[in-house]
Amino acid sequence: MHQNKPSIPRSSSLIHLGLAACYLGAQGAMAATITYVNTEIGNSDNGFLVQNWSNAAVAKNHDIDGNNKYGSAGYYQIRPTPNSTPSNVSESAGSGNDLGISAGSNPTLSLAPAFLSSMTGGAGSYVNFGGYPIFRGPDGSALYRQGGLSVSVSNGPFNTPSGSNNGFFGQAFSFTVGAATTFRIGITVDTAGGSAFAPDFVSIFSSSTGTVFSNSLTRDGTPDMAIFDITAGASETFTAAVWQLSGTQSVAPFSLVTFDVIPEPSSGLLSLIGLTSLGILHRRRRNV
Ligand SMILES: [Ca+2]
């Protein structure tokens, strides 16, 4: 680059074009970011706050948009049945399924996030049986016995945060972002009424970030919502997985996926960033 520099015509318009190309290039090449935030645990000490995901009256630890609910931008509550008349669900689901939205009975309750272009489930079985926990419905009030999509935890062994080649995963669901967005996603697991069908970790993978794990979860039949923040460009695809440690792996359902948009910086902060950028441009022009 430097060796070629003297031969490049130094007209102002070409320099502008070059700077514009640099900026566009930087934006086009921007890789996704995935950050594990924390895990909400739904127990009696905190008012069963995972089960009360949609109920603003129960305090949340990681509400990002100020309304004290999860799922404000979208949600998939998989195959719940009315708590007043609970019924069992046991139905196989092929890879690329719609998470049970079109099921003929006890369908998944959903609001598709506007910024997603697709959301599909991994191969497994829809399940809802006696002993599964009671969750609020999307209205924050109605009570349901919560179902899930149970996937086989059979891929591995691979490394986990707790050791080398000591874990297996099952692909839970995948989604593609249609419009660049920064959002918080909550993935609820350990809702099968016992320890055997809970994961040790939840992860999210993208081709530009690799696999990002949650902290170690407690497999005890108490629901866990693993929360991640994602910055995604348009057309980027993400895959969530559930993990179990070698020797304990079986199947693991996930039961609720929530999306909340992370508010953008205030206009004052944006103006400051804009002015700083102009300053950088101005200095560059003087230096050329
Ligand atoms: Ca748990």
PDB file of C-alpha atoms and ligand atoms in Angstrom:
ATOM      1  CA  MET A   1       0.000   0.000   0.000  1.00  0.00           C
ATOM      2  CA  HIS A   2       2.605   2.513   1.049  1.00  0.00           C
ATOM      3  CA  GLN A   3       4.827   1.747  -1.922  1.00  0.00           C
ATOM      4  CA  ASN A   4       1.969   2.452  -4.311  1.00  0.00           C
ATOM      5  CA  LYS A   5       0.959   5.654  -2.636  1.00  0.00           C
ATOM      6  CA  PRO A   6       3.006   8.113  -4.725  1.00  0.00           C
ATOM      7  CA  SER A   7       1.323   6.962  -7.924  1.00  0.00           C
ATOM      8  CA  ILE A   8      -2.223   7.591  -6.644  1.00  0.00           C
ATOM      9  CA  PRO A   9      -3.635  10.940  -7.862  1.00  0.00           C
ATOM     10  CA  ARG A  10      -4.171  13.128  -4.845  1.00  0.00           C
ATOM     11  CA  SER A  11      -7.321  14.867  -5.884  1.00  0.00           C
ATOM     12  CA  SER A  12      -9.656  15.748  -3.070  1.00  0.00           C
ATOM     13  CA  SER A  13     -12.588  13.850  -4.573  1.00  0.00           C
ATOM     14  CA  LEU A  14     -10.604  10.611  -4.804  1.00  0.00           C
ATOM     15  CA  ILE A  15      -9.536  10.959  -1.190  1.00  0.00           C
ATOM     16  CA  HIS A  16     -13.148  11.426  -0.211  1.00  0.00           C
ATOM     17  CA  LEU A  17     -14.124   8.328  -2.130  1.00  0.00           C
ATOM     18  CA  GLY A  18     -11.363   6.403  -0.432  1.00  0.00           C
ATOM     19  CA  LEU A  19     -12.463   7.510   3.012  1.00  0.00           C
ATOM     20  CA  ALA A  20     -16.052   6.631   2.196  1.00  0.00           C
ATOM     21  CA  ALA A  21     -14.956   3.192   1.030  1.00  0.00           C
ATOM     22  CA  CYS A  22     -13.020   2.670   4.257  1.00  0.00           C
ATOM     23  CA  TYR A  23     -16.086   3.497   6.322  1.00  0.00           C
ATOM     24  CA  LEU A  24     -18.399   1.314   4.250  1.00  0.00           C
ATOM     25  CA  GLY A  25     -15.867  -1.483   4.344  1.00  0.00           C
ATOM     26  CA  ALA A  26     -15.577  -1.262   8.092  1.00  0.00           C
ATOM     27  CA  GLN A  27     -19.362  -1.425   8.489  1.00  0.00           C
ATOM     28  CA  GLY A  28     -19.775  -4.288   6.036  1.00  0.00           C
ATOM     29  CA  ALA A  29     -17.110  -6.333   7.786  1.00  0.00           C
ATOM     30  CA  MET A  30     -18.497  -5.668  11.291  1.00  0.00           C
ATOM     31  CA  ALA A  31     -18.706  -9.022  13.024  1.00  0.00           C
ATOM     32  CA  ALA A  32     -21.466  -9.976  15.391  1.00  0.00           C
ATOM     33  CA  THR A  33     -20.866  -9.830  19.114  1.00  0.00           C
ATOM     34  CA  ILE A  34     -22.392 -12.223  21.652  1.00  0.00           C
ATOM     35  CA  THR A  35     -21.997 -11.558  25.371  1.00  0.00           C
ATOM     36  CA  TYR A  36     -23.322 -13.772  28.151  1.00  0.00           C
ATOM     37  CA  VAL A  37     -25.036 -11.488  30.679  1.00  0.00           C
ATOM     38  CA  ASN A  38     -26.221 -13.720  33.518  1.00  0.00           C
ATOM     39  CA  THR A  39     -28.820 -16.343  34.357  1.00  0.00           C
ATOM     40  CA  GLU A  40     -32.134 -15.665  36.042  1.00  0.00           C
ATOM     41  CA  ILE A  41     -33.242 -18.459  38.373  1.00  0.00           C
ATOM     42  CA  GLY A  42     -36.955 -18.842  38.984  1.00  0.00           C
ATOM     43  CA  ASN A  43     -37.390 -19.862  42.629  1.00  0.00           C
ATOM     44  CA  SER A  44     -39.518 -18.843  45.588  1.00  0.00           C
ATOM     45  CA  ASP A  45     -36.852 -16.441  46.890  1.00  0.00           C
ATOM     46  CA  ASN A  46     -37.347 -14.086  43.942  1.00  0.00           C
ATOM     47  CA  GLY A  47     -41.057 -14.560  43.311  1.00  0.00           C
ATOM     48  CA  PHE A  48     -40.489 -17.148  40.571  1.00  0.00           C
ATOM     49  CA  LEU A  49     -39.316 -14.369  38.300  1.00  0.00           C
ATOM     50  CA  VAL A  50     -38.570 -16.627  35.309  1.00  0.00           C
ATOM     51  CA  GLN A  51     -42.082 -18.057  35.430  1.00  0.00           C
ATOM     52  CA  ASN A  52     -43.322 -14.445  35.778  1.00  0.00           C
ATOM     53  CA  TRP A  53     -41.340 -13.313  32.698  1.00  0.00           C
ATOM     54  CA  SER A  54     -44.297 -11.319  31.348  1.00  0.00           C
ATOM     55  CA  ASN A  55     -45.603 -10.090  34.708  1.00  0.00           C
ATOM     56  CA  ALA A  56     -44.246  -6.592  35.459  1.00  0.00           C
ATOM     57  CA  ALA A  57     -45.286  -6.909  39.110  1.00  0.00           C
ATOM     58  CA  VAL A  58     -42.357  -9.277  39.781  1.00  0.00           C
ATOM     59  CA  ALA A  59     -38.966  -7.560  39.788  1.00  0.00           C
ATOM     60  CA  LYS A  60     -36.476  -8.636  37.108  1.00  0.00           C
ATOM     61  CA  ASN A  61     -32.708  -8.523  37.537  1.00  0.00           C
ATOM     62  CA  HIS A  62     -31.868  -8.014  33.861  1.00  0.00           C
ATOM     63  CA  ASP A  63     -34.704  -6.030  32.320  1.00  0.00           C
ATOM     64  CA  ILE A  64     -33.061  -3.896  29.627  1.00  0.00           C
ATOM     65  CA  ASP A  65     -35.859  -1.699  28.296  1.00  0.00           C
ATOM     66  CA  GLY A  66     -37.457  -0.366  31.451  1.00  0.00           C
ATOM     67  CA  ASN A  67     -40.809  -2.207  31.548  1.00  0.00           C
ATOM     68  CA  ASN A  68     -39.792  -4.971  33.973  1.00  0.00           C
ATOM     69  CA  LYS A  69     -40.751  -7.747  31.555  1.00  0.00           C
ATOM     70  CA  TYR A  70     -38.885 -10.125  29.291  1.00  0.00           C
ATOM     71  CA  GLY A  71     -39.991 -10.647  25.705  1.00  0.00           C
ATOM     72  CA  SER A  72     -41.078  -7.112  24.872  1.00  0.00           C
ATOM     73  CA  ALA A  73     -39.726  -7.399  21.305  1.00  0.00           C
ATOM     74  CA  GLY A  74     -40.819 -10.990  20.802  1.00  0.00           C
ATOM     75  CA  TYR A  75     -41.220 -14.405  22.412  1.00  0.00           C
ATOM     76  CA  TYR A  76     -41.767 -18.107  21.777  1.00  0.00           C
ATOM     77  CA  GLN A  77     -43.557 -19.852  24.648  1.00  0.00           C
ATOM     78  CA  ILE A  78     -43.489 -23.483  23.610  1.00  0.00           C
ATOM     79  CA  ARG A  79     -46.600 -25.690  23.802  1.00  0.00           C
ATOM     80  CA  PRO A  80     -48.158 -24.514  27.106  1.00  0.00           C
ATOM     81  CA  THR A  81     -51.406 -26.071  28.267  1.00  0.00           C
ATOM     82  CA  PRO A  82     -53.983 -24.322  30.472  1.00  0.00           C
ATOM     83  CA  ASN A  83     -53.121 -24.889  34.112  1.00  0.00           C
ATOM     84  CA  SER A  84     -56.800 -25.339  34.902  1.00  0.00           C
ATOM     85  CA  THR A  85     -56.995 -28.315  32.512  1.00  0.00           C
ATOM     86  CA  PRO A  86     -53.417 -29.402  31.778  1.00  0.00           C
ATOM     87  CA  SER A  87     -52.944 -31.977  29.037  1.00  0.00           C
ATOM     88  CA  ASN A  88     -49.903 -33.931  27.961  1.00  0.00           C
ATOM     89  CA  VAL A  89     -47.973 -33.089  24.797  1.00  0.00           C
ATOM     90  CA  SER A  90     -45.703 -35.652  23.133  1.00  0.00           C
ATOM     91  CA  GLU A  91     -45.056 -35.080  19.449  1.00  0.00           C
ATOM     92  CA  SER A  92     -41.911 -35.427  17.355  1.00  0.00           C
ATOM     93  CA  ALA A  93     -40.591 -32.408  15.475  1.00  0.00           C
ATOM     94  CA  GLY A  94     -38.252 -32.422  12.510  1.00  0.00           C
ATOM     95  CA  SER A  95     -35.306 -30.097  12.059  1.00  0.00           C
ATOM     96  CA  GLY A  96     -36.367 -26.646  10.852  1.00  0.00           C
ATOM     97  CA  ASN A  97     -39.729 -26.817  12.642  1.00  0.00           C
ATOM     98  CA  ASP A  98     -41.732 -23.706  13.552  1.00  0.00           C
ATOM     99  CA  LEU A  99     -41.312 -24.316  17.319  1.00  0.00           C
ATOM    100  CA  GLY A 100     -44.904 -25.539  17.528  1.00  0.00           C
ATOM    101  CA  ILE A 101     -46.672 -22.369  16.392  1.00  0.00           C
ATOM    102  CA  SER A 102     -48.853 -24.293  13.934  1.00  0.00           C
ATOM    103  CA  ALA A 103     -49.598 -27.246  16.252  1.00  0.00           C
ATOM    104  CA  GLY A 104     -53.232 -28.315  16.132  1.00  0.00           C
ATOM    105  CA  SER A 105     -53.586 -28.399  19.915  1.00  0.00           C
ATOM    106  CA  ASN A 106     -51.817 -26.412  22.624  1.00  0.00           C
ATOM    107  CA  PRO A 107     -49.803 -24.417  20.073  1.00  0.00           C
ATOM    108  CA  THR A 108     -46.766 -22.344  20.920  1.00  0.00           C
ATOM    109  CA  LEU A 109     -47.666 -18.766  21.837  1.00  0.00           C
ATOM    110  CA  SER A 110     -45.467 -16.365  19.917  1.00  0.00           C
ATOM    111  CA  LEU A 111     -44.746 -12.849  18.817  1.00  0.00           C
ATOM    112  CA  ALA A 112     -42.092 -12.866  16.084  1.00  0.00           C
ATOM    113  CA  PRO A 113     -39.483 -10.131  16.651  1.00  0.00           C
ATOM    114  CA  ALA A 114     -39.656  -7.605  13.789  1.00  0.00           C
ATOM    115  CA  PHE A 115     -35.884  -7.767  13.328  1.00  0.00           C
ATOM    116  CA  LEU A 116     -35.761 -11.544  12.736  1.00  0.00           C
ATOM    117  CA  SER A 117     -36.143 -12.985   9.254  1.00  0.00           C
ATOM    118  CA  SER A 118     -36.391 -16.594  10.456  1.00  0.00           C
ATOM    119  CA  MET A 119     -36.642 -18.656  13.640  1.00  0.00           C
ATOM    120  CA  THR A 120     -36.629 -22.453  13.523  1.00  0.00           C
ATOM    121  CA  GLY A 121     -36.317 -25.300  16.004  1.00  0.00           C
ATOM    122  CA  GLY A 122     -33.899 -28.215  15.996  1.00  0.00           C
ATOM    123  CA  ALA A 123     -35.046 -31.802  15.622  1.00  0.00           C
ATOM    124  CA  GLY A 124     -36.625 -33.192  18.768  1.00  0.00           C
ATOM    125  CA  SER A 125     -39.944 -33.664  20.510  1.00  0.00           C
ATOM    126  CA  TYR A 126     -42.520 -31.274  21.889  1.00  0.00           C
ATOM    127  CA  VAL A 127     -43.143 -32.254  25.499  1.00  0.00           C
ATOM    128  CA  ASN A 128     -45.473 -31.202  28.305  1.00  0.00           C
ATOM    129  CA  PHE A 129     -46.092 -33.584  31.201  1.00  0.00           C
ATOM    130  CA  GLY A 130     -47.214 -33.638  34.822  1.00  0.00           C
ATOM    131  CA  GLY A 131     -44.729 -31.975  37.137  1.00  0.00           C
ATOM    132  CA  TYR A 132     -43.673 -29.314  34.634  1.00  0.00           C
ATOM    133  CA  PRO A 133     -43.649 -25.789  36.124  1.00  0.00           C
ATOM    134  CA  ILE A 134     -46.423 -23.218  35.945  1.00  0.00           C
ATOM    135  CA  PHE A 135     -45.649 -20.109  33.864  1.00  0.00           C
ATOM    136  CA  ARG A 136     -47.527 -16.925  33.106  1.00  0.00           C
ATOM    137  CA  GLY A 137     -48.770 -16.504  29.558  1.00  0.00           C
ATOM    138  CA  PRO A 138     -47.770 -13.564  27.342  1.00  0.00           C
ATOM    139  CA  ASP A 139     -50.498 -11.416  28.909  1.00  0.00           C
ATOM    140  CA  GLY A 140     -48.651 -11.543  32.237  1.00  0.00           C
ATOM    141  CA  SER A 141     -51.632 -13.106  33.960  1.00  0.00           C
ATOM    142  CA  ALA A 142     -52.962 -16.420  32.582  1.00  0.00           C
ATOM    143  CA  LEU A 143     -51.392 -19.532  34.098  1.00  0.00           C
ATOM    144  CA  TYR A 144     -50.146 -22.410  31.974  1.00  0.00           C
ATOM    145  CA  ARG A 145     -48.271 -25.622  32.539  1.00  0.00           C
ATOM    146  CA  GLN A 146     -45.143 -24.921  30.508  1.00  0.00           C
ATOM    147  CA  GLY A 147     -44.082 -27.248  27.677  1.00  0.00           C
ATOM    148  CA  GLY A 148     -40.845 -27.388  25.747  1.00  0.00           C
ATOM    149  CA  LEU A 149     -39.007 -28.630  22.688  1.00  0.00           C
ATOM    150  CA  SER A 150     -36.735 -31.425  23.848  1.00  0.00           C
ATOM    151  CA  VAL A 151     -33.618 -32.045  21.767  1.00  0.00           C
ATOM    152  CA  SER A 152     -31.143 -34.900  21.883  1.00  0.00           C
ATOM    153  CA  VAL A 153     -27.843 -33.909  23.492  1.00  0.00           C
ATOM    154  CA  SER A 154     -25.699 -36.163  21.351  1.00  0.00           C
ATOM    155  CA  ASN A 155     -23.057 -34.137  19.499  1.00  0.00           C
ATOM    156  CA  GLY A 156     -19.567 -34.411  20.919  1.00  0.00           C
ATOM    157  CA  PRO A 157     -17.525 -34.581  22.950  1.00  0.00           C
ATOM    158  CA  PHE A 158     -16.344 -30.979  22.696  1.00  0.00           C
ATOM    159  CA  ASN A 159     -14.701 -28.536  25.090  1.00  0.00           C
ATOM    160  CA  THR A 160     -16.891 -26.705  27.594  1.00  0.00           C
ATOM    161  CA  PRO A 161     -15.969 -23.996  30.127  1.00  0.00           C
ATOM    162  CA  SER A 162     -15.499 -26.779  32.685  1.00  0.00           C
ATOM    163  CA  GLY A 163     -13.028 -28.934  30.749  1.00  0.00           C
ATOM    164  CA  SER A 164     -11.596 -30.429  27.560  1.00  0.00           C
ATOM    165  CA  ASN A 165     -13.776 -32.741  25.501  1.00  0.00           C
ATOM    166  CA  ASN A 166     -16.153 -33.191  28.420  1.00  0.00           C
ATOM    167  CA  GLY A 167     -19.440 -32.039  26.927  1.00  0.00           C
ATOM    168  CA  PHE A 168     -22.097 -32.872  24.374  1.00  0.00           C
ATOM    169  CA  PHE A 169     -24.608 -30.507  22.809  1.00  0.00           C
ATOM    170  CA  GLY A 170     -27.979 -30.583  21.115  1.00  0.00           C
ATOM    171  CA  GLN A 171     -28.997 -27.920  18.626  1.00  0.00           C
ATOM    172  CA  ALA A 172     -31.980 -26.118  20.139  1.00  0.00           C
ATOM    173  CA  PHE A 173     -32.952 -23.449  17.592  1.00  0.00           C
ATOM    174  CA  SER A 174     -31.525 -21.121  14.951  1.00  0.00           C
ATOM    175  CA  PHE A 175     -32.475 -17.651  13.884  1.00  0.00           C
ATOM    176  CA  THR A 176     -31.416 -15.163  11.235  1.00  0.00           C
ATOM    177  CA  VAL A 177     -31.473 -11.426  11.780  1.00  0.00           C
ATOM    178  CA  GLY A 178     -33.177  -9.479   9.001  1.00  0.00           C
ATOM    179  CA  ALA A 179     -32.346  -5.968  10.171  1.00  0.00           C
ATOM    180  CA  ALA A 180     -29.199  -5.041  12.098  1.00  0.00           C
ATOM    181  CA  THR A 181     -30.183  -4.896  15.780  1.00  0.00           C
ATOM    182  CA  THR A 182     -28.684  -5.006  19.258  1.00  0.00           C
ATOM    183  CA  PHE A 183     -30.872  -7.136  21.475  1.00  0.00           C
ATOM    184  CA  ARG A 184     -31.071  -9.261  24.611  1.00  0.00           C
ATOM    185  CA  ILE A 185     -32.190 -12.882  24.338  1.00  0.00           C
ATOM    186  CA  GLY A 186     -33.334 -15.098  27.190  1.00  0.00           C
ATOM    187  CA  ILE A 187     -33.337 -18.885  26.803  1.00  0.00           C
ATOM    188  CA  THR A 188     -35.245 -20.781  29.495  1.00  0.00           C
ATOM    189  CA  VAL A 189     -34.315 -24.373  30.365  1.00  0.00           C
ATOM    190  CA  ASP A 190     -34.564 -26.806  33.300  1.00  0.00           C
ATOM    191  CA  THR A 191     -38.355 -26.900  33.015  1.00  0.00           C
ATOM    192  CA  ALA A 192     -38.884 -30.657  32.796  1.00  0.00           C
ATOM    193  CA  GLY A 193     -39.609 -31.101  36.475  1.00  0.00           C
ATOM    194  CA  GLY A 194     -36.320 -32.750  37.433  1.00  0.00           C
ATOM    195  CA  SER A 195     -32.567 -32.700  37.049  1.00  0.00           C
ATOM    196  CA  ALA A 196     -32.050 -35.335  34.343  1.00  0.00           C
ATOM    197  CA  PHE A 197     -33.381 -33.258  31.471  1.00  0.00           C
ATOM    198  CA  ALA A 198     -31.683 -29.962  32.299  1.00  0.00           C
ATOM    199  CA  PRO A 199     -28.540 -28.686  30.573  1.00  0.00           C
ATOM    200  CA  ASP A 200     -25.245 -27.787  32.244  1.00  0.00           C
ATOM    201  CA  PHE A 201     -24.737 -24.912  29.814  1.00  0.00           C
ATOM    202  CA  VAL A 202     -26.596 -22.994  27.147  1.00  0.00           C
ATOM    203  CA  SER A 203     -24.594 -21.555  24.258  1.00  0.00           C
ATOM    204  CA  ILE A 204     -25.080 -19.338  21.227  1.00  0.00           C
ATOM    205  CA  PHE A 205     -22.932 -19.759  18.125  1.00  0.00           C
ATOM    206  CA  SER A 206     -22.361 -17.578  15.077  1.00  0.00           C
ATOM    207  CA  SER A 207     -19.764 -18.080  12.355  1.00  0.00           C
ATOM    208  CA  SER A 208     -18.044 -14.808  13.252  1.00  0.00           C
ATOM    209  CA  THR A 209     -17.980 -15.286  17.042  1.00  0.00           C
ATOM    210  CA  GLY A 210     -17.744 -19.036  17.556  1.00  0.00           C
ATOM    211  CA  THR A 211     -19.506 -20.524  20.582  1.00  0.00           C
ATOM    212  CA  VAL A 212     -20.324 -18.302  23.592  1.00  0.00           C
ATOM    213  CA  PHE A 213     -21.341 -20.229  26.733  1.00  0.00           C
ATOM    214  CA  SER A 214     -23.493 -19.348  29.711  1.00  0.00           C
ATOM    215  CA  ASN A 215     -22.120 -19.933  33.180  1.00  0.00           C
ATOM    216  CA  SER A 216     -22.638 -23.392  34.620  1.00  0.00           C
ATOM    217  CA  LEU A 217     -26.317 -23.987  35.394  1.00  0.00           C
ATOM    218  CA  THR A 218     -27.767 -25.924  38.316  1.00  0.00           C
ATOM    219  CA  ARG A 219     -29.670 -29.001  37.150  1.00  0.00           C
ATOM    220  CA  ASP A 220     -32.388 -29.213  39.772  1.00  0.00           C
ATOM    221  CA  GLY A 221     -35.788 -28.717  38.159  1.00  0.00           C
ATOM    222  CA  THR A 222     -35.775 -25.002  38.980  1.00  0.00           C
ATOM    223  CA  PRO A 223     -36.121 -22.993  35.739  1.00  0.00           C
ATOM    224  CA  ASP A 224     -33.069 -21.097  34.490  1.00  0.00           C
ATOM    225  CA  MET A 225     -33.180 -18.281  31.927  1.00  0.00           C
ATOM    226  CA  ALA A 226     -29.732 -17.835  30.345  1.00  0.00           C
ATOM    227  CA  ILE A 227     -29.433 -14.262  29.093  1.00  0.00           C
ATOM    228  CA  PHE A 228     -27.138 -13.040  26.300  1.00  0.00           C
ATOM    229  CA  ASP A 229     -26.693  -9.707  24.517  1.00  0.00           C
ATOM    230  CA  ILE A 230     -26.178  -9.833  20.758  1.00  0.00           C
ATOM    231  CA  THR A 231     -25.177  -7.188  18.259  1.00  0.00           C
ATOM    232  CA  ALA A 232     -26.062  -8.529  14.835  1.00  0.00           C
ATOM    233  CA  GLY A 233     -25.810  -7.255  11.299  1.00  0.00           C
ATOM    234  CA  ALA A 234     -28.423  -8.092   8.688  1.00  0.00           C
ATOM    235  CA  SER A 235     -28.406 -11.707   7.443  1.00  0.00           C
ATOM    236  CA  GLU A 236     -26.348 -13.047  10.346  1.00  0.00           C
ATOM    237  CA  THR A 237     -27.439 -16.440  11.650  1.00  0.00           C
ATOM    238  CA  PHE A 238     -27.190 -17.672  15.250  1.00  0.00           C
ATOM    239  CA  THR A 239     -27.664 -21.140  16.699  1.00  0.00           C
ATOM    240  CA  ALA A 240     -28.517 -21.858  20.331  1.00  0.00           C
ATOM    241  CA  ALA A 241     -27.503 -25.162  21.904  1.00  0.00           C
ATOM    242  CA  VAL A 242     -28.015 -27.003  25.185  1.00  0.00           C
ATOM    243  CA  TRP A 243     -25.052 -28.858  26.701  1.00  0.00           C
ATOM    244  CA  GLN A 244     -24.610 -31.678  29.195  1.00  0.00           C
ATOM    245  CA  LEU A 245     -21.398 -33.078  30.596  1.00  0.00           C
ATOM    246  CA  SER A 246     -20.133 -36.452  29.418  1.00  0.00           C
ATOM    247  CA  GLY A 247     -21.736 -39.379  31.174  1.00  0.00           C
ATOM    248  CA  THR A 248     -24.889 -37.483  32.049  1.00  0.00           C
ATOM    249  CA  GLN A 249     -26.149 -36.548  28.628  1.00  0.00           C
ATOM    250  CA  SER A 250     -29.675 -37.447  27.572  1.00  0.00           C
ATOM    251  CA  VAL A 251     -32.182 -34.969  26.184  1.00  0.00           C
ATOM    252  CA  ALA A 252     -32.925 -31.403  27.265  1.00  0.00           C
ATOM    253  CA  PRO A 253     -35.922 -29.206  26.508  1.00  0.00           C
ATOM    254  CA  PHE A 254     -35.968 -25.439  26.168  1.00  0.00           C
ATOM    255  CA  SER A 255     -39.309 -23.863  26.888  1.00  0.00           C
ATOM    256  CA  LEU A 256     -39.322 -20.107  26.395  1.00  0.00           C
ATOM    257  CA  VAL A 257     -37.229 -17.758  24.256  1.00  0.00           C
ATOM    258  CA  THR A 258     -37.579 -14.008  24.790  1.00  0.00           C
ATOM    259  CA  PHE A 259     -36.217 -11.012  22.871  1.00  0.00           C
ATOM    260  CA  ASP A 260     -35.806  -7.417  24.058  1.00  0.00           C
ATOM    261  CA  VAL A 261     -34.252  -4.613  22.040  1.00  0.00           C
ATOM    262  CA  ILE A 262     -31.412  -2.822  23.830  1.00  0.00           C
ATOM    263  CA  PRO A 263     -32.139   0.917  23.706  1.00  0.00           C
ATOM    264  CA  GLU A 264     -29.825   2.931  21.482  1.00  0.00           C
ATOM    265  CA  PRO A 265     -27.557   5.601  22.969  1.00  0.00           C
ATOM    266  CA  SER A 266     -29.256   8.924  23.578  1.00  0.00           C
ATOM    267  CA  SER A 267     -29.277  11.474  20.740  1.00  0.00           C
ATOM    268  CA  GLY A 268     -26.873  13.648  22.731  1.00  0.00           C
ATOM    269  CA  LEU A 269     -24.325  10.848  22.846  1.00  0.00           C
ATOM    270  CA  LEU A 270     -24.843  10.152  19.144  1.00  0.00           C
ATOM    271  CA  SER A 271     -24.179  13.832  18.375  1.00  0.00           C
ATOM    272  CA  LEU A 272     -20.955  13.659  20.346  1.00  0.00           C
ATOM    273  CA  ILE A 273     -19.853  10.559  18.405  1.00  0.00           C
ATOM    274  CA  GLY A 274     -20.759  12.339  15.156  1.00  0.00           C
ATOM    275  CA  LEU A 275     -18.728  15.420  16.031  1.00  0.00           C
ATOM    276  CA  THR A 276     -15.769  13.266  17.036  1.00  0.00           C
ATOM    277  CA  SER A 277     -15.933  11.456  13.695  1.00  0.00           C
ATOM    278  CA  LEU A 278     -15.983  14.781  11.820  1.00  0.00           C
ATOM    279  CA  GLY A 279     -12.957  15.870  13.810  1.00  0.00           C
ATOM    280  CA  ILE A 280     -11.092  12.722  12.774  1.00  0.00           C
ATOM    281  CA  LEU A 281     -12.036  13.305   9.140  1.00  0.00           C
ATOM    282  CA  HIS A 282     -10.895  16.910   9.324  1.00  0.00           C
ATOM    283  CA  ARG A 283      -7.522  15.949  10.777  1.00  0.00           C
ATOM    284  CA  ARG A 284      -7.029  13.260   8.138  1.00  0.00           C
ATOM    285  CA  ARG A 285      -7.745  15.710   5.335  1.00  0.00           C
ATOM    286  CA  ARG A 286      -5.180  18.156   6.692  1.00  0.00           C
ATOM    287  CA  ASN A 287      -2.580  15.424   6.988  1.00  0.00           C
ATOM    288  CA  VAL A 288      -2.920  14.165   3.411  1.00  0.00           C
TER     289      VAL A 288
HETATM  290 CA    CA B   1     -31.932 -24.911  37.621  1.00  0.00          CA
END
